[in-house]
PDB file of N, CA and C and ligand atoms in Angstrom:
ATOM      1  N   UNK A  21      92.524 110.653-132.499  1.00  0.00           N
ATOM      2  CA  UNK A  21      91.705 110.378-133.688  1.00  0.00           C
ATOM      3  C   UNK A  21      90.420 111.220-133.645  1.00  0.00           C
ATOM      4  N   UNK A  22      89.718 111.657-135.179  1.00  0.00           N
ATOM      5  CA  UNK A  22      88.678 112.552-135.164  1.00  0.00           C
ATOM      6  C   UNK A  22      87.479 111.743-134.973  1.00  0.00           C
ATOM      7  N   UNK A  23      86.366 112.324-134.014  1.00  0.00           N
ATOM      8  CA  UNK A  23      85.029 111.528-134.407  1.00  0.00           C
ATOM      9  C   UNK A  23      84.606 112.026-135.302  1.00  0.00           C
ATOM     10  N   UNK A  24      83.577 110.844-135.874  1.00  0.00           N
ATOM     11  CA  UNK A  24      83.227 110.605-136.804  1.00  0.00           C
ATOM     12  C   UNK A  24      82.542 111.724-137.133  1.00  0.00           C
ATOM     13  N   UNK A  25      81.691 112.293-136.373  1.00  0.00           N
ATOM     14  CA  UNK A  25      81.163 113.552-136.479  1.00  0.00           C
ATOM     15  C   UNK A  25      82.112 114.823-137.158  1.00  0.00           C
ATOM     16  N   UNK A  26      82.956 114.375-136.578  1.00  0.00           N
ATOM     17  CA  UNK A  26      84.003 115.601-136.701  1.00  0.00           C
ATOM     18  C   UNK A  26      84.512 115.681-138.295  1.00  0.00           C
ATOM     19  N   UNK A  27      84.587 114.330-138.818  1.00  0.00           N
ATOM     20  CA  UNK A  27      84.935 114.047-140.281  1.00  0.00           C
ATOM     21  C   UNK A  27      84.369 114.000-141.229  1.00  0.00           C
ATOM     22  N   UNK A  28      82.913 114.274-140.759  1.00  0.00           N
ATOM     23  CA  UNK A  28      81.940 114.013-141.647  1.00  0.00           C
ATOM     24  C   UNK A  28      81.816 115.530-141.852  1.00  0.00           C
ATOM     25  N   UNK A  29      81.846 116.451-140.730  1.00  0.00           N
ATOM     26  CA  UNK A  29      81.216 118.110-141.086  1.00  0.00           C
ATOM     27  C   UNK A  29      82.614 118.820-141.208  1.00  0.00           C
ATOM     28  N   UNK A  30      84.114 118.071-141.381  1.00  0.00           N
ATOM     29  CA  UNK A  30      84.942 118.686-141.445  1.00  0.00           C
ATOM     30  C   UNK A  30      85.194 119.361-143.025  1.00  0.00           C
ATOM     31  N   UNK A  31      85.976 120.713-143.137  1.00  0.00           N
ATOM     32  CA  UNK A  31      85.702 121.620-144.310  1.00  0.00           C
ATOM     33  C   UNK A  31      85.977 120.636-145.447  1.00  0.00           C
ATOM     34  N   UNK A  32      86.793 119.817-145.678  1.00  0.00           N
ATOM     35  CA  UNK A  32      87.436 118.448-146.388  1.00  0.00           C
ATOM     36  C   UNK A  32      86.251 118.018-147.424  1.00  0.00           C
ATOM     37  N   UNK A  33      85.715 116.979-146.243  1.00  0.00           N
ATOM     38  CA  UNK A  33      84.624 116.620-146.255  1.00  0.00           C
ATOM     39  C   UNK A  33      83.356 117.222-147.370  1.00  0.00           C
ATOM     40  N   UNK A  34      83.051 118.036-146.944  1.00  0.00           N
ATOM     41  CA  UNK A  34      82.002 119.081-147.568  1.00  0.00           C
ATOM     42  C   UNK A  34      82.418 119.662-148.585  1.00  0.00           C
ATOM     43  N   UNK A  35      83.216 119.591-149.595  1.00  0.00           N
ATOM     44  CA  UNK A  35      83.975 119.848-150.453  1.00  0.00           C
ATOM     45  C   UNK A  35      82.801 119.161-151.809  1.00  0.00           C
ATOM     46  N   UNK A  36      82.805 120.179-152.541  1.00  0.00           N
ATOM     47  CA  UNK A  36      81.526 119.550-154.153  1.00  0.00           C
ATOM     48  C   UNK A  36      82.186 118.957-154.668  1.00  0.00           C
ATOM     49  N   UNK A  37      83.857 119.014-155.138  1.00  0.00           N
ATOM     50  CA  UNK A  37      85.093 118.026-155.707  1.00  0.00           C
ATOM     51  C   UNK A  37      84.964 116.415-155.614  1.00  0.00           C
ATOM     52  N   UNK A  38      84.314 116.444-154.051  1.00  0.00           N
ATOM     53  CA  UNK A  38      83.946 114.976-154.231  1.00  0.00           C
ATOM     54  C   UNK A  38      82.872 113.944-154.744  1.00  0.00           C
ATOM     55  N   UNK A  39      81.822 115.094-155.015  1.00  0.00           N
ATOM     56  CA  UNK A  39      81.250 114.714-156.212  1.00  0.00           C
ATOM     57  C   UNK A  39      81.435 114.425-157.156  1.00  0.00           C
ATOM     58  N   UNK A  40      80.427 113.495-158.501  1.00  0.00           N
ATOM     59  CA  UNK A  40      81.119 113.463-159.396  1.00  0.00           C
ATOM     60  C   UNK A  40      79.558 112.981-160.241  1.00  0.00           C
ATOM     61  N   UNK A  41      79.307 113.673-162.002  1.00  0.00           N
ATOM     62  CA  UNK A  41      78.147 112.936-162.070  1.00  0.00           C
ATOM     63  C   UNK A  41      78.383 111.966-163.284  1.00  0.00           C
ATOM     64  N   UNK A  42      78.078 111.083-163.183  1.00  0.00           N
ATOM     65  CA  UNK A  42      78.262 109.668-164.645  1.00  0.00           C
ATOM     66  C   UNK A  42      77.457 110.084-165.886  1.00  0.00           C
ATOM     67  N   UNK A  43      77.498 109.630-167.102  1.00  0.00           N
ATOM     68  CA  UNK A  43      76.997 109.427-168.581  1.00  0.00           C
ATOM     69  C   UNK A  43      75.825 109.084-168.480  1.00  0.00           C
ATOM     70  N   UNK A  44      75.449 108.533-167.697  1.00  0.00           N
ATOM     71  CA  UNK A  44      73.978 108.186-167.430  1.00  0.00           C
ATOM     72  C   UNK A  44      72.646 109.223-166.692  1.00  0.00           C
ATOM     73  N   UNK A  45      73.629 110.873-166.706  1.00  0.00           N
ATOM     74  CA  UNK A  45      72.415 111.828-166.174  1.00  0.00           C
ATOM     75  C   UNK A  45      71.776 112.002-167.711  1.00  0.00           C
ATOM     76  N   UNK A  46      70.637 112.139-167.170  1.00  0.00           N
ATOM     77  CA  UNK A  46      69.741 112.483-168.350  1.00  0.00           C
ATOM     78  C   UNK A  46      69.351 114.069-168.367  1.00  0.00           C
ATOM     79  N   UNK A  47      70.219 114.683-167.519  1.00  0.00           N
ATOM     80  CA  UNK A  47      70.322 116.504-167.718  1.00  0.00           C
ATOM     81  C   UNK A  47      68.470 116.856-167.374  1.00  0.00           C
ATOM     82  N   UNK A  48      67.717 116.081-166.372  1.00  0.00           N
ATOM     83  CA  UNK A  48      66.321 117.026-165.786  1.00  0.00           C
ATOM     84  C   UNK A  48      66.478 117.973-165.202  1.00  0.00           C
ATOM     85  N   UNK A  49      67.496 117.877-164.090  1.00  0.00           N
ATOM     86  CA  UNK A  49      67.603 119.610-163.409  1.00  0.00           C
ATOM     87  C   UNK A  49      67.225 119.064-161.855  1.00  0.00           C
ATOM     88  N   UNK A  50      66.450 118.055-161.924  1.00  0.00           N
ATOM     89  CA  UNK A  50      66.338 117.530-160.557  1.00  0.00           C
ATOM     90  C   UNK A  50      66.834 118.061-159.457  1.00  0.00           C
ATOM     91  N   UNK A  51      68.677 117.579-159.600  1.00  0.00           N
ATOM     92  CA  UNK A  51      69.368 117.788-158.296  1.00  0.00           C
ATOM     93  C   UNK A  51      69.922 119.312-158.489  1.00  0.00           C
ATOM     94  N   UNK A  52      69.460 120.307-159.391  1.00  0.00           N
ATOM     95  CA  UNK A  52      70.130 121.533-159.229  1.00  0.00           C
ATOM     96  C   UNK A  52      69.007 122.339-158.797  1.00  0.00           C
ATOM     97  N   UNK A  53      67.749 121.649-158.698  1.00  0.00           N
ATOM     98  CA  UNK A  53      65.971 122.773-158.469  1.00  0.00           C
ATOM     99  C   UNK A  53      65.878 121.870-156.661  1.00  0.00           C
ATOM    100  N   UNK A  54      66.262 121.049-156.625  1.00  0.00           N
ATOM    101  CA  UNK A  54      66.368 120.423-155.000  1.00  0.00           C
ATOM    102  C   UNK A  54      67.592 120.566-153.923  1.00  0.00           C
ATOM    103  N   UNK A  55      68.428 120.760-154.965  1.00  0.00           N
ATOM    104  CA  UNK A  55      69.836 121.331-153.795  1.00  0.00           C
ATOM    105  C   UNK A  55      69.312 122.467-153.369  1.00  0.00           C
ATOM    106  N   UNK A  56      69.907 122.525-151.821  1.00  0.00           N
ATOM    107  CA  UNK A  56      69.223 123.278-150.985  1.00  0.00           C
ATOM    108  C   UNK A  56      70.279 124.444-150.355  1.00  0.00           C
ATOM    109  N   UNK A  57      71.204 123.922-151.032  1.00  0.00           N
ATOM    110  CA  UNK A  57      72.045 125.805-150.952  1.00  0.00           C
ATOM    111  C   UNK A  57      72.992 125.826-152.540  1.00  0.00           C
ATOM    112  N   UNK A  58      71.769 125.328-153.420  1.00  0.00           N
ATOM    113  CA  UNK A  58      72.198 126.173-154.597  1.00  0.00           C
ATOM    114  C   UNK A  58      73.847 125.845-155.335  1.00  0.00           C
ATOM    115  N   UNK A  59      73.993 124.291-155.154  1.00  0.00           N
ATOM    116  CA  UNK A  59      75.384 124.514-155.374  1.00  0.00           C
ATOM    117  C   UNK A  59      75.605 123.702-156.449  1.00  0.00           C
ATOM    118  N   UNK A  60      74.518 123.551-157.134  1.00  0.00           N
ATOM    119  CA  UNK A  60      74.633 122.412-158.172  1.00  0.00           C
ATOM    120  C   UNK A  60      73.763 124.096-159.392  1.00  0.00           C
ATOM    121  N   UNK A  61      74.314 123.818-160.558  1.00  0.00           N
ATOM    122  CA  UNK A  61      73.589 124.244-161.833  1.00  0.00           C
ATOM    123  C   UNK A  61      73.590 123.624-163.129  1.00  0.00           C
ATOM    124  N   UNK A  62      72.622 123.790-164.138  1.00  0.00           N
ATOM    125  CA  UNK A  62      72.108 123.308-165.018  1.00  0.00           C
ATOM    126  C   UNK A  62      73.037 124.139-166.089  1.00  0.00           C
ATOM    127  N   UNK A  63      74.029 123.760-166.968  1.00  0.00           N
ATOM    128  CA  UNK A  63      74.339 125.274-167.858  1.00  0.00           C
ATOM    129  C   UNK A  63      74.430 123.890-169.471  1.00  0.00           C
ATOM    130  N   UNK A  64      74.001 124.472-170.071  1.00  0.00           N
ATOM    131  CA  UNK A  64      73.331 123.372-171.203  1.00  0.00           C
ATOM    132  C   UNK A  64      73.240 121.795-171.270  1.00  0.00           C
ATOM    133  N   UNK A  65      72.113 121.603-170.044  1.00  0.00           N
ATOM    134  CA  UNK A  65      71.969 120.260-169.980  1.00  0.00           C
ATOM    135  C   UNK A  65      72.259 119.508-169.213  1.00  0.00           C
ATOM    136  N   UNK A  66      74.407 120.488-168.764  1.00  0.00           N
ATOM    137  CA  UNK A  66      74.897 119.841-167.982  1.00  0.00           C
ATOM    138  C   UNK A  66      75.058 120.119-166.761  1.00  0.00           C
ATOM    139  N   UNK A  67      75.332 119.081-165.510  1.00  0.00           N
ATOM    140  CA  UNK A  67      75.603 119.793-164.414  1.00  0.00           C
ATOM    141  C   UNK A  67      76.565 120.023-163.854  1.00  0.00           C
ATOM    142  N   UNK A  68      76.584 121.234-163.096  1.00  0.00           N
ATOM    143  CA  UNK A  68      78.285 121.802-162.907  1.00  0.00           C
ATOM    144  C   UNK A  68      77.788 122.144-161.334  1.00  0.00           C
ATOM    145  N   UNK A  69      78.866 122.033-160.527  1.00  0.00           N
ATOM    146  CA  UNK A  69      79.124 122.274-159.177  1.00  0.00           C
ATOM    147  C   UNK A  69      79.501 123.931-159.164  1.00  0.00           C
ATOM    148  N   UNK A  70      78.505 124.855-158.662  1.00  0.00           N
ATOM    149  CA  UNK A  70      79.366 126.048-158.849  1.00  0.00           C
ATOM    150  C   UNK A  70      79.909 126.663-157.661  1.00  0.00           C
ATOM    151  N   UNK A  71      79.714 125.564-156.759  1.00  0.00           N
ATOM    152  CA  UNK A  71      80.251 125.973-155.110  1.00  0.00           C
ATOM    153  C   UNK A  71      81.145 124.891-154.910  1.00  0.00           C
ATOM    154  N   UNK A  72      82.058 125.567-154.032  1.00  0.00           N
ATOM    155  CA  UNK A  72      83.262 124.754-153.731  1.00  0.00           C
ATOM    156  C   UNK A  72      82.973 123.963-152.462  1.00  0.00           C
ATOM    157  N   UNK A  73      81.746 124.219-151.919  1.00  0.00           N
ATOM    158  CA  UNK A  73      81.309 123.470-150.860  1.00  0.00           C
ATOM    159  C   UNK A  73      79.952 123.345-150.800  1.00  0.00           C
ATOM    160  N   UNK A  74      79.419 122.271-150.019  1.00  0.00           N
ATOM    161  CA  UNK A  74      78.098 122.271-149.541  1.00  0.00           C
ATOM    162  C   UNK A  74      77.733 121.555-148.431  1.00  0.00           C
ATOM    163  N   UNK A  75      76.670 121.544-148.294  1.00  0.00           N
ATOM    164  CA  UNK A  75      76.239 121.203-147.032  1.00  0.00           C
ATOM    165  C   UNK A  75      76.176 119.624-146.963  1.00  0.00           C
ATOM    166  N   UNK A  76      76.577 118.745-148.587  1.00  0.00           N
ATOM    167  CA  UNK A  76      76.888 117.556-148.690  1.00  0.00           C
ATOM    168  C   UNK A  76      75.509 116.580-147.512  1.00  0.00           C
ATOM    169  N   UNK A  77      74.723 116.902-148.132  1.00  0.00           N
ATOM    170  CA  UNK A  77      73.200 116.357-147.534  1.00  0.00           C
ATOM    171  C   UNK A  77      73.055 115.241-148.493  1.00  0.00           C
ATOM    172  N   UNK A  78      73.679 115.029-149.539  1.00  0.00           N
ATOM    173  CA  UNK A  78      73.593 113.668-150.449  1.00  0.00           C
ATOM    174  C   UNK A  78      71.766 113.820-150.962  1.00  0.00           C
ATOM    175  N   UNK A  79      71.464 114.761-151.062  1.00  0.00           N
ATOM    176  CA  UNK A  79      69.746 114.204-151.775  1.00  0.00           C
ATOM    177  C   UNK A  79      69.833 114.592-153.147  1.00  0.00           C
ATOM    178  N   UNK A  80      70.900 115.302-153.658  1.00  0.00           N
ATOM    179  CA  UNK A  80      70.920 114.933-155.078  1.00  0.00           C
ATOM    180  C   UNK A  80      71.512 113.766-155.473  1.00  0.00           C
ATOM    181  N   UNK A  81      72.085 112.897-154.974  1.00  0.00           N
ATOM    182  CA  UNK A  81      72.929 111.261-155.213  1.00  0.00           C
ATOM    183  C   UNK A  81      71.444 110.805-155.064  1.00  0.00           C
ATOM    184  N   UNK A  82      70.611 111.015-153.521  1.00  0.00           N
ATOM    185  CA  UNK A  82      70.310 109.789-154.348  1.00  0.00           C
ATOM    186  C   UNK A  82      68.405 110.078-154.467  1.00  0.00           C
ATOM    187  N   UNK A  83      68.265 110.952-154.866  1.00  0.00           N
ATOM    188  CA  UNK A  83      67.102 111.489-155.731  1.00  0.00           C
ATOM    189  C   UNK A  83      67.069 111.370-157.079  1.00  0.00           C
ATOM    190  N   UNK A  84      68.651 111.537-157.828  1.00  0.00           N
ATOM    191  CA  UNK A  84      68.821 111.267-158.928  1.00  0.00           C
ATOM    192  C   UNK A  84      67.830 110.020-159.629  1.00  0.00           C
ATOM    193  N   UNK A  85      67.195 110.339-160.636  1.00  0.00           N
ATOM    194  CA  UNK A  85      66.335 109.322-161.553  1.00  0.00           C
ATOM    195  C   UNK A  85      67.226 108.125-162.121  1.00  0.00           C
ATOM    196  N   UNK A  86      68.502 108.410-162.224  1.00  0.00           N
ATOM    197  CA  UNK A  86      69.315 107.557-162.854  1.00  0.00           C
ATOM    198  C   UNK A  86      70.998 107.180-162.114  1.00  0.00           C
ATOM    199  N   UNK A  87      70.523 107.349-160.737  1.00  0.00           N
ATOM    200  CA  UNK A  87      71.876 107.301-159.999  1.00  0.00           C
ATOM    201  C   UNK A  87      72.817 107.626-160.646  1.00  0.00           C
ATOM    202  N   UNK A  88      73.229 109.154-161.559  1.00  0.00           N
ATOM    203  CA  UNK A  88      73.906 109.352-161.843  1.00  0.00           C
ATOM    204  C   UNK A  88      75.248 110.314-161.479  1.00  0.00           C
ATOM    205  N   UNK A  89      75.072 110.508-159.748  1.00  0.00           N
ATOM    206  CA  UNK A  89      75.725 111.228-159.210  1.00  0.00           C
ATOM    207  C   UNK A  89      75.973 110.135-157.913  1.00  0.00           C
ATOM    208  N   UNK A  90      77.472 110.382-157.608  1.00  0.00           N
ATOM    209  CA  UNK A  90      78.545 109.781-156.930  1.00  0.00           C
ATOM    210  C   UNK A  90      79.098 110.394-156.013  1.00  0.00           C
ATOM    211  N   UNK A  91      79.233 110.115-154.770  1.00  0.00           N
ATOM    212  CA  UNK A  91      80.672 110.751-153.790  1.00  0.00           C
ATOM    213  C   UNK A  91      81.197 109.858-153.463  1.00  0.00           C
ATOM    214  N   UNK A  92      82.696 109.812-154.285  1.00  0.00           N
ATOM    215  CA  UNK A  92      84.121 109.403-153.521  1.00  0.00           C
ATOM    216  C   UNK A  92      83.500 107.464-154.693  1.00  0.00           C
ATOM    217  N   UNK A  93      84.391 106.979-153.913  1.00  0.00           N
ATOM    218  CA  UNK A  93      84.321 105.623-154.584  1.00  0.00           C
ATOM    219  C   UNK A  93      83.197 103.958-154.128  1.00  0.00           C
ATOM    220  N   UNK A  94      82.592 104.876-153.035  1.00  0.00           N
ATOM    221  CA  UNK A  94      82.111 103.847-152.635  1.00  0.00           C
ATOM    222  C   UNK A  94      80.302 104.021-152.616  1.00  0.00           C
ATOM    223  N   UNK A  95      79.947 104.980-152.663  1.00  0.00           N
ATOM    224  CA  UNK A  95      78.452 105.107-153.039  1.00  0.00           C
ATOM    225  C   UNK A  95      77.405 104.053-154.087  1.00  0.00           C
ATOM    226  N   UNK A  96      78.030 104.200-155.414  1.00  0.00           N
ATOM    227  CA  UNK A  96      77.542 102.844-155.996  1.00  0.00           C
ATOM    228  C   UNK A  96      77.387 102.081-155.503  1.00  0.00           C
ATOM    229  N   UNK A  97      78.430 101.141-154.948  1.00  0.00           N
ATOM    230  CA  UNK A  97      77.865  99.905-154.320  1.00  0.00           C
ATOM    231  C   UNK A  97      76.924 100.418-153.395  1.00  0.00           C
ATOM    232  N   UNK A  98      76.804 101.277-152.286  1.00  0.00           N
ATOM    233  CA  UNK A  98      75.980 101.815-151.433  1.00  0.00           C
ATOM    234  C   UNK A  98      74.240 101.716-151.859  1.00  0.00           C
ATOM    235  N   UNK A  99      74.240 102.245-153.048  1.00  0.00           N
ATOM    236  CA  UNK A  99      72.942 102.549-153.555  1.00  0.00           C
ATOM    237  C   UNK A  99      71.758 103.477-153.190  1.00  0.00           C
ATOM    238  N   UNK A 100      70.719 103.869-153.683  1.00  0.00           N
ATOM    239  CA  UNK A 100      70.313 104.973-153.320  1.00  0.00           C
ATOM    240  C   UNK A 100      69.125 104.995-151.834  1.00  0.00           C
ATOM    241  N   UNK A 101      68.655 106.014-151.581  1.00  0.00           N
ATOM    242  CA  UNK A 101      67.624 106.008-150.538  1.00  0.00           C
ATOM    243  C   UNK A 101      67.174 107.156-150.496  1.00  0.00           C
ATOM    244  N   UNK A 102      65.600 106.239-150.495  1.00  0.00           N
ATOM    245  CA  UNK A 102      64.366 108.179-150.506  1.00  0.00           C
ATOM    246  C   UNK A 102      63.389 107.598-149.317  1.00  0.00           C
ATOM    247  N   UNK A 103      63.394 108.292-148.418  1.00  0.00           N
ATOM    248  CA  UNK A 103      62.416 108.169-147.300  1.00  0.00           C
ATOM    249  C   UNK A 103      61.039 107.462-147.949  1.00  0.00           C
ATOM    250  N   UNK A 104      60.502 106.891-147.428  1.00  0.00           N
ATOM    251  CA  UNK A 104      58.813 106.241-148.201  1.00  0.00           C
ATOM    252  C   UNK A 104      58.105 107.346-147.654  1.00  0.00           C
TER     253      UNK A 104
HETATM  254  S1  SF4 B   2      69.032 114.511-161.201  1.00  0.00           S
HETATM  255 FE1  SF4 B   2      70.449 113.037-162.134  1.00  0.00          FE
HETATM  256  S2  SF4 B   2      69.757 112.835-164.262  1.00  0.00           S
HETATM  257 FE2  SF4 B   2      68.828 114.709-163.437  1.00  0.00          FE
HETATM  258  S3  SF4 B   2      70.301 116.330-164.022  1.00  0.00           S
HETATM  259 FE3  SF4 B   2      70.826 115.662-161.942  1.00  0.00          FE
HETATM  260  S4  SF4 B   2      72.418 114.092-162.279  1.00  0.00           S
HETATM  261 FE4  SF4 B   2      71.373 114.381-164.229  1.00  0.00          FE
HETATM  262  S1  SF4 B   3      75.052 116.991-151.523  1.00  0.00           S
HETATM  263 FE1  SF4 B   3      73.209 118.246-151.021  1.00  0.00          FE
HETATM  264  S2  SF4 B   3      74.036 120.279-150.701  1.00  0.00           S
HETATM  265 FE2  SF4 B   3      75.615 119.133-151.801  1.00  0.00          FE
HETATM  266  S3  SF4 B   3      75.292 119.509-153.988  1.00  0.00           S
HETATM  267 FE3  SF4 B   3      74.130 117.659-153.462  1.00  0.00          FE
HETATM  268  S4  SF4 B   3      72.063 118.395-152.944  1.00  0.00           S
HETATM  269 FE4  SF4 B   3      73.452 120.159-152.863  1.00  0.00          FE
END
């Protein structure tokens, strides 16, 4: 079996596909001016994944103003977190 480590930084894993953003972004640009290798863009309003991978650091989930970005099915319930 893989550690956990191993599954978390495996190529799979890190995949932008498993993202996903809800009806409820309000299109600021937030998580495409704070992603930090550029893999999120703004193209009228909306946001589009233009990398097939990332470094999956989750601070656009949950920086989002309107929790409107998701990975996989269980994040919602999860809920968000910003360092104080
Ligand atoms: S930070 Fe949230 S509301 Fe703003 S553009 Fe990104 S997904 Fe939409
Ligand atoms: S998880 Fe991090 S690296 Fe991936 S798109 Fe969001 S902000 Fe960018």
């Amino acid at each position: 079996m893989q550690s956990i480590g191993k599954r978390i930084y495996d190529g799979r894993t890190r995949r932008t596909s498993n993202l996903s953003v809800e009806q409820t972004c309000i299109g600021c640009g937030l998580c495409a001016k704070k992603c930090p290798v550029h893999a999120i863009e703004m193209q009228h309003k909306h946001l589009v994944w233009v990398k097939d991978r990332c470094v999956m650091c989750l601070g656009c989930l949950h920086r989002c103003p309107t929790f409107a970005i998701q990975c996989g099915p269980n994040t919602k319930r999860h809920g968000q977190y910003l360092h104080p």
